[in-house]
Amino acid sequence: MRQYELMFVVDPRVPDEDVVAMTDEYKKMIEGHGATVTREQSWGKRKLAYPIAKVTEGKYQLLNVEAGDGVNPFPEVEQRLEQNENVLRFLTVRIDTGRLRLDPDAAAAEEEGEAPSEEEA
């Protein structure tokens, strides 16, 4: 099994209901390719490191995904993310021990040798 994190940043002017609908659509696409979304987090509105198209804030969404070997659910999802004018940026990261994690809580738990609790997962 391979683990991935998919983070995307949505324009802050997009209503929350549309962000939820967008996230659900991406989850269905991922699950339609044989992968499983194990965790979904909405980080809310945060300041961007630099302006993107004169926008200084964004709504952050994070999906943790597990996929079997040989399963890559992301080409179609990433194509849709690129085409969506409300998505400012996105990043897909494959998780291996000792590699970058987008979720600082999970990274800290991994360093301490703990697994995320059931409440967090």
mmCIF file with all atom_site columns, C-alpha atoms in Angstrom:
data_model
loop_
_atom_site.group_PDB
_atom_site.id
_atom_site.type_symbol
_atom_site.label_atom_id
_atom_site.label_alt_id
_atom_site.label_comp_id
_atom_site.label_asym_id
_atom_site.label_entity_id
_atom_site.label_seq_id
_atom_site.pdbx_PDB_ins_code
_atom_site.Cartn_x
_atom_site.Cartn_y
_atom_site.Cartn_z
_atom_site.occupancy
_atom_site.B_iso_or_equiv
_atom_site.pdbx_formal_charge
_atom_site.auth_seq_id
_atom_site.auth_comp_id
_atom_site.auth_asym_id
_atom_site.auth_atom_id
_atom_site.pdbx_PDB_model_num
ATOM 1   C CA . MET A 1 1   ? 0.000   0.000  0.000   1.00 0.00 ? 1   MET A CA 1
ATOM 2   C CA . ARG A 1 2   ? 1.151   3.471  -0.834  1.00 0.00 ? 2   ARG A CA 1
ATOM 3   C CA . GLN A 1 3   ? 0.029   6.535  1.059   1.00 0.00 ? 3   GLN A CA 1
ATOM 4   C CA . TYR A 1 4   ? -0.437  9.989  -0.424  1.00 0.00 ? 4   TYR A CA 1
ATOM 5   C CA . GLU A 1 5   ? -1.446  13.438 0.720   1.00 0.00 ? 5   GLU A CA 1
ATOM 6   C CA . LEU A 1 6   ? -3.308  15.716 -1.670  1.00 0.00 ? 6   LEU A CA 1
ATOM 7   C CA . MET A 1 7   ? -3.587  19.349 -0.649  1.00 0.00 ? 7   MET A CA 1
ATOM 8   C CA . PHE A 1 8   ? -5.323  22.018 -2.639  1.00 0.00 ? 8   PHE A CA 1
ATOM 9   C CA . VAL A 1 9   ? -5.919  25.696 -1.970  1.00 0.00 ? 9   VAL A CA 1
ATOM 10  C CA . VAL A 1 10  ? -9.218  27.225 -3.059  1.00 0.00 ? 10  VAL A CA 1
ATOM 11  C CA . ASP A 1 11  ? -9.959  30.900 -3.685  1.00 0.00 ? 11  ASP A CA 1
ATOM 12  C CA . PRO A 1 12  ? -11.357 32.339 -0.413  1.00 0.00 ? 12  PRO A CA 1
ATOM 13  C CA . ARG A 1 13  ? -14.273 33.969 -2.250  1.00 0.00 ? 13  ARG A CA 1
ATOM 14  C CA . VAL A 1 14  ? -15.729 30.538 -3.073  1.00 0.00 ? 14  VAL A CA 1
ATOM 15  C CA . PRO A 1 15  ? -18.604 29.650 -0.693  1.00 0.00 ? 15  PRO A CA 1
ATOM 16  C CA . ASP A 1 16  ? -17.930 26.864 1.833   1.00 0.00 ? 16  ASP A CA 1
ATOM 17  C CA . GLU A 1 17  ? -20.712 24.725 0.328   1.00 0.00 ? 17  GLU A CA 1
ATOM 18  C CA . ASP A 1 18  ? -18.947 24.796 -3.055  1.00 0.00 ? 18  ASP A CA 1
ATOM 19  C CA . VAL A 1 19  ? -15.623 23.847 -1.445  1.00 0.00 ? 19  VAL A CA 1
ATOM 20  C CA . VAL A 1 20  ? -17.312 20.855 0.223   1.00 0.00 ? 20  VAL A CA 1
ATOM 21  C CA . ALA A 1 21  ? -18.936 19.830 -3.081  1.00 0.00 ? 21  ALA A CA 1
ATOM 22  C CA . MET A 1 22  ? -15.603 20.184 -4.881  1.00 0.00 ? 22  MET A CA 1
ATOM 23  C CA . THR A 1 23  ? -13.835 18.066 -2.250  1.00 0.00 ? 23  THR A CA 1
ATOM 24  C CA . ASP A 1 24  ? -16.531 15.382 -2.453  1.00 0.00 ? 24  ASP A CA 1
ATOM 25  C CA . GLU A 1 25  ? -16.169 15.287 -6.245  1.00 0.00 ? 25  GLU A CA 1
ATOM 26  C CA . TYR A 1 26  ? -12.404 14.754 -5.964  1.00 0.00 ? 26  TYR A CA 1
ATOM 27  C CA . LYS A 1 27  ? -12.922 12.048 -3.309  1.00 0.00 ? 27  LYS A CA 1
ATOM 28  C CA . LYS A 1 28  ? -15.337 10.193 -5.611  1.00 0.00 ? 28  LYS A CA 1
ATOM 29  C CA . MET A 1 29  ? -12.836 10.395 -8.473  1.00 0.00 ? 29  MET A CA 1
ATOM 30  C CA . ILE A 1 30  ? -10.055 8.999  -6.262  1.00 0.00 ? 30  ILE A CA 1
ATOM 31  C CA . GLU A 1 31  ? -12.242 6.190  -4.922  1.00 0.00 ? 31  GLU A CA 1
ATOM 32  C CA . GLY A 1 32  ? -13.437 5.419  -8.458  1.00 0.00 ? 32  GLY A CA 1
ATOM 33  C CA . HIS A 1 33  ? -9.854  4.507  -9.364  1.00 0.00 ? 33  HIS A CA 1
ATOM 34  C CA . GLY A 1 34  ? -9.554  1.927  -6.571  1.00 0.00 ? 34  GLY A CA 1
ATOM 35  C CA . ALA A 1 35  ? -7.939  4.076  -3.877  1.00 0.00 ? 35  ALA A CA 1
ATOM 36  C CA . THR A 1 36  ? -9.335  4.990  -0.455  1.00 0.00 ? 36  THR A CA 1
ATOM 37  C CA . VAL A 1 37  ? -9.547  8.416  1.170   1.00 0.00 ? 37  VAL A CA 1
ATOM 38  C CA . THR A 1 38  ? -8.575  7.656  4.758   1.00 0.00 ? 38  THR A CA 1
ATOM 39  C CA . ARG A 1 39  ? -8.776  11.172 6.162   1.00 0.00 ? 39  ARG A CA 1
ATOM 40  C CA . GLU A 1 40  ? -10.127 14.538 5.112   1.00 0.00 ? 40  GLU A CA 1
ATOM 41  C CA . GLN A 1 41  ? -9.198  17.819 6.756   1.00 0.00 ? 41  GLN A CA 1
ATOM 42  C CA . SER A 1 42  ? -10.347 21.337 6.138   1.00 0.00 ? 42  SER A CA 1
ATOM 43  C CA . TRP A 1 43  ? -7.718  23.725 7.422   1.00 0.00 ? 43  TRP A CA 1
ATOM 44  C CA . GLY A 1 44  ? -9.950  26.717 6.779   1.00 0.00 ? 44  GLY A CA 1
ATOM 45  C CA . LYS A 1 45  ? -8.844  30.092 5.517   1.00 0.00 ? 45  LYS A CA 1
ATOM 46  C CA . ARG A 1 46  ? -5.133  30.861 5.869   1.00 0.00 ? 46  ARG A CA 1
ATOM 47  C CA . LYS A 1 47  ? -2.764  33.501 4.597   1.00 0.00 ? 47  LYS A CA 1
ATOM 48  C CA . LEU A 1 48  ? -0.758  32.520 1.526   1.00 0.00 ? 48  LEU A CA 1
ATOM 49  C CA . ALA A 1 49  ? 3.041   32.794 1.535   1.00 0.00 ? 49  ALA A CA 1
ATOM 50  C CA . TYR A 1 50  ? 2.794   35.032 -1.525  1.00 0.00 ? 50  TYR A CA 1
ATOM 51  C CA . PRO A 1 51  ? -0.098  36.524 -3.522  1.00 0.00 ? 51  PRO A CA 1
ATOM 52  C CA . ILE A 1 52  ? -1.545  34.408 -6.330  1.00 0.00 ? 52  ILE A CA 1
ATOM 53  C CA . ALA A 1 53  ? -3.505  36.447 -8.890  1.00 0.00 ? 53  ALA A CA 1
ATOM 54  C CA . LYS A 1 54  ? -3.777  39.261 -6.296  1.00 0.00 ? 54  LYS A CA 1
ATOM 55  C CA . VAL A 1 55  ? -5.312  36.869 -3.746  1.00 0.00 ? 55  VAL A CA 1
ATOM 56  C CA . THR A 1 56  ? -3.550  36.763 -0.355  1.00 0.00 ? 56  THR A CA 1
ATOM 57  C CA . GLU A 1 57  ? -5.627  34.075 1.421   1.00 0.00 ? 57  GLU A CA 1
ATOM 58  C CA . GLY A 1 58  ? -6.920  30.630 0.526   1.00 0.00 ? 58  GLY A CA 1
ATOM 59  C CA . LYS A 1 59  ? -9.064  27.806 1.882   1.00 0.00 ? 59  LYS A CA 1
ATOM 60  C CA . TYR A 1 60  ? -6.883  24.745 2.453   1.00 0.00 ? 60  TYR A CA 1
ATOM 61  C CA . GLN A 1 61  ? -8.168  21.183 1.982   1.00 0.00 ? 61  GLN A CA 1
ATOM 62  C CA . LEU A 1 62  ? -6.116  18.046 2.727   1.00 0.00 ? 62  LEU A CA 1
ATOM 63  C CA . LEU A 1 63  ? -6.929  14.471 1.693   1.00 0.00 ? 63  LEU A CA 1
ATOM 64  C CA . ASN A 1 64  ? -4.969  11.439 2.910   1.00 0.00 ? 64  ASN A CA 1
ATOM 65  C CA . VAL A 1 65  ? -5.196  8.631  0.349   1.00 0.00 ? 65  VAL A CA 1
ATOM 66  C CA . GLU A 1 66  ? -4.195  4.961  0.378   1.00 0.00 ? 66  GLU A CA 1
ATOM 67  C CA . ALA A 1 67  ? -3.737  3.177  -2.935  1.00 0.00 ? 67  ALA A CA 1
ATOM 68  C CA . GLY A 1 68  ? -2.588  -0.318 -3.776  1.00 0.00 ? 68  GLY A CA 1
ATOM 69  C CA . ASP A 1 69  ? 0.648   -0.886 -5.645  1.00 0.00 ? 69  ASP A CA 1
ATOM 70  C CA . GLY A 1 70  ? 0.185   -0.093 -9.311  1.00 0.00 ? 70  GLY A CA 1
ATOM 71  C CA . VAL A 1 71  ? -2.867  2.106  -8.627  1.00 0.00 ? 71  VAL A CA 1
ATOM 72  C CA . ASN A 1 72  ? -2.460  5.793  -9.487  1.00 0.00 ? 72  ASN A CA 1
ATOM 73  C CA . PRO A 1 73  ? -5.738  7.656  -8.908  1.00 0.00 ? 73  PRO A CA 1
ATOM 74  C CA . PHE A 1 74  ? -4.301  11.126 -9.411  1.00 0.00 ? 74  PHE A CA 1
ATOM 75  C CA . PRO A 1 75  ? -3.850  11.917 -13.148 1.00 0.00 ? 75  PRO A CA 1
ATOM 76  C CA . GLU A 1 76  ? -7.555  12.656 -13.691 1.00 0.00 ? 76  GLU A CA 1
ATOM 77  C CA . VAL A 1 77  ? -7.895  14.446 -10.342 1.00 0.00 ? 77  VAL A CA 1
ATOM 78  C CA . GLU A 1 78  ? -4.844  16.618 -10.999 1.00 0.00 ? 78  GLU A CA 1
ATOM 79  C CA . GLN A 1 79  ? -6.121  17.456 -14.483 1.00 0.00 ? 79  GLN A CA 1
ATOM 80  C CA . ARG A 1 80  ? -9.433  18.587 -12.968 1.00 0.00 ? 80  ARG A CA 1
ATOM 81  C CA . LEU A 1 81  ? -7.595  20.625 -10.314 1.00 0.00 ? 81  LEU A CA 1
ATOM 82  C CA . GLU A 1 82  ? -5.568  22.367 -13.038 1.00 0.00 ? 82  GLU A CA 1
ATOM 83  C CA . GLN A 1 83  ? -8.729  23.176 -15.010 1.00 0.00 ? 83  GLN A CA 1
ATOM 84  C CA . ASN A 1 84  ? -10.664 24.524 -12.017 1.00 0.00 ? 84  ASN A CA 1
ATOM 85  C CA . GLU A 1 85  ? -10.232 28.293 -11.942 1.00 0.00 ? 85  GLU A CA 1
ATOM 86  C CA . ASN A 1 86  ? -11.175 28.373 -8.225  1.00 0.00 ? 86  ASN A CA 1
ATOM 87  C CA . VAL A 1 87  ? -8.181  26.196 -7.245  1.00 0.00 ? 87  VAL A CA 1
ATOM 88  C CA . LEU A 1 88  ? -5.159  28.420 -6.665  1.00 0.00 ? 88  LEU A CA 1
ATOM 89  C CA . ARG A 1 89  ? -2.573  25.651 -6.092  1.00 0.00 ? 89  ARG A CA 1
ATOM 90  C CA . PHE A 1 90  ? -2.410  21.919 -5.394  1.00 0.00 ? 90  PHE A CA 1
ATOM 91  C CA . LEU A 1 91  ? 0.239   19.414 -4.393  1.00 0.00 ? 91  LEU A CA 1
ATOM 92  C CA . THR A 1 92  ? 0.269   15.611 -4.283  1.00 0.00 ? 92  THR A CA 1
ATOM 93  C CA . VAL A 1 93  ? 2.928   13.974 -2.110  1.00 0.00 ? 93  VAL A CA 1
ATOM 94  C CA . ARG A 1 94  ? 3.663   10.248 -1.752  1.00 0.00 ? 94  ARG A CA 1
ATOM 95  C CA . ILE A 1 95  ? 4.358   9.454  1.897   1.00 0.00 ? 95  ILE A CA 1
ATOM 96  C CA . ASP A 1 96  ? 7.399   7.350  2.714   1.00 0.00 ? 96  ASP A CA 1
ATOM 97  C CA . THR A 1 97  ? 9.114   7.141  6.075   1.00 0.00 ? 97  THR A CA 1
ATOM 98  C CA . GLY A 1 98  ? 11.418  10.121 6.456   1.00 0.00 ? 98  GLY A CA 1
ATOM 99  C CA . ARG A 1 99  ? 9.744   12.134 3.687   1.00 0.00 ? 99  ARG A CA 1
ATOM 100 C CA . LEU A 1 100 ? 7.810   15.369 3.624   1.00 0.00 ? 100 LEU A CA 1
ATOM 101 C CA . ARG A 1 101 ? 4.331   15.369 5.146   1.00 0.00 ? 101 ARG A CA 1
ATOM 102 C CA . LEU A 1 102 ? 1.866   18.170 4.579   1.00 0.00 ? 102 LEU A CA 1
ATOM 103 C CA . ASP A 1 103 ? 0.064   17.453 7.852   1.00 0.00 ? 103 ASP A CA 1
ATOM 104 C CA . PRO A 1 104 ? 2.320   18.628 10.724  1.00 0.00 ? 104 PRO A CA 1
ATOM 105 C CA . ASP A 1 105 ? 0.311   16.702 13.363  1.00 0.00 ? 105 ASP A CA 1
ATOM 106 C CA . ALA A 1 106 ? 0.782   13.398 11.536  1.00 0.00 ? 106 ALA A CA 1
ATOM 107 C CA . ALA A 1 107 ? 4.469   14.159 10.928  1.00 0.00 ? 107 ALA A CA 1
ATOM 108 C CA . ALA A 1 108 ? 5.029   14.858 14.643  1.00 0.00 ? 108 ALA A CA 1
ATOM 109 C CA . ALA A 1 109 ? 3.207   11.655 15.632  1.00 0.00 ? 109 ALA A CA 1
ATOM 110 C CA . GLU A 1 110 ? 5.312   9.655  13.158  1.00 0.00 ? 110 GLU A CA 1
ATOM 111 C CA . GLU A 1 111 ? 8.537   11.122 14.569  1.00 0.00 ? 111 GLU A CA 1
ATOM 112 C CA . GLU A 1 112 ? 7.452   10.153 18.083  1.00 0.00 ? 112 GLU A CA 1
ATOM 113 C CA . GLY A 1 113 ? 6.588   6.667  16.882  1.00 0.00 ? 113 GLY A CA 1
ATOM 114 C CA . GLU A 1 114 ? 2.879   7.069  17.482  1.00 0.00 ? 114 GLU A CA 1
ATOM 115 C CA . ALA A 1 115 ? 0.068   6.342  15.075  1.00 0.00 ? 115 ALA A CA 1
ATOM 116 C CA . PRO A 1 116 ? -2.693  8.950  14.734  1.00 0.00 ? 116 PRO A CA 1
ATOM 117 C CA . SER A 1 117 ? -5.564  8.235  17.113  1.00 0.00 ? 117 SER A CA 1
ATOM 118 C CA . GLU A 1 118 ? -8.933  7.051  15.831  1.00 0.00 ? 118 GLU A CA 1
ATOM 119 C CA . GLU A 1 119 ? -10.418 10.489 16.531  1.00 0.00 ? 119 GLU A CA 1
ATOM 120 C CA . GLU A 1 120 ? -7.834  12.153 14.302  1.00 0.00 ? 120 GLU A CA 1
ATOM 121 C CA . ALA A 1 121 ? -8.085  9.593  11.508  1.00 0.00 ? 121 ALA A CA 1
#
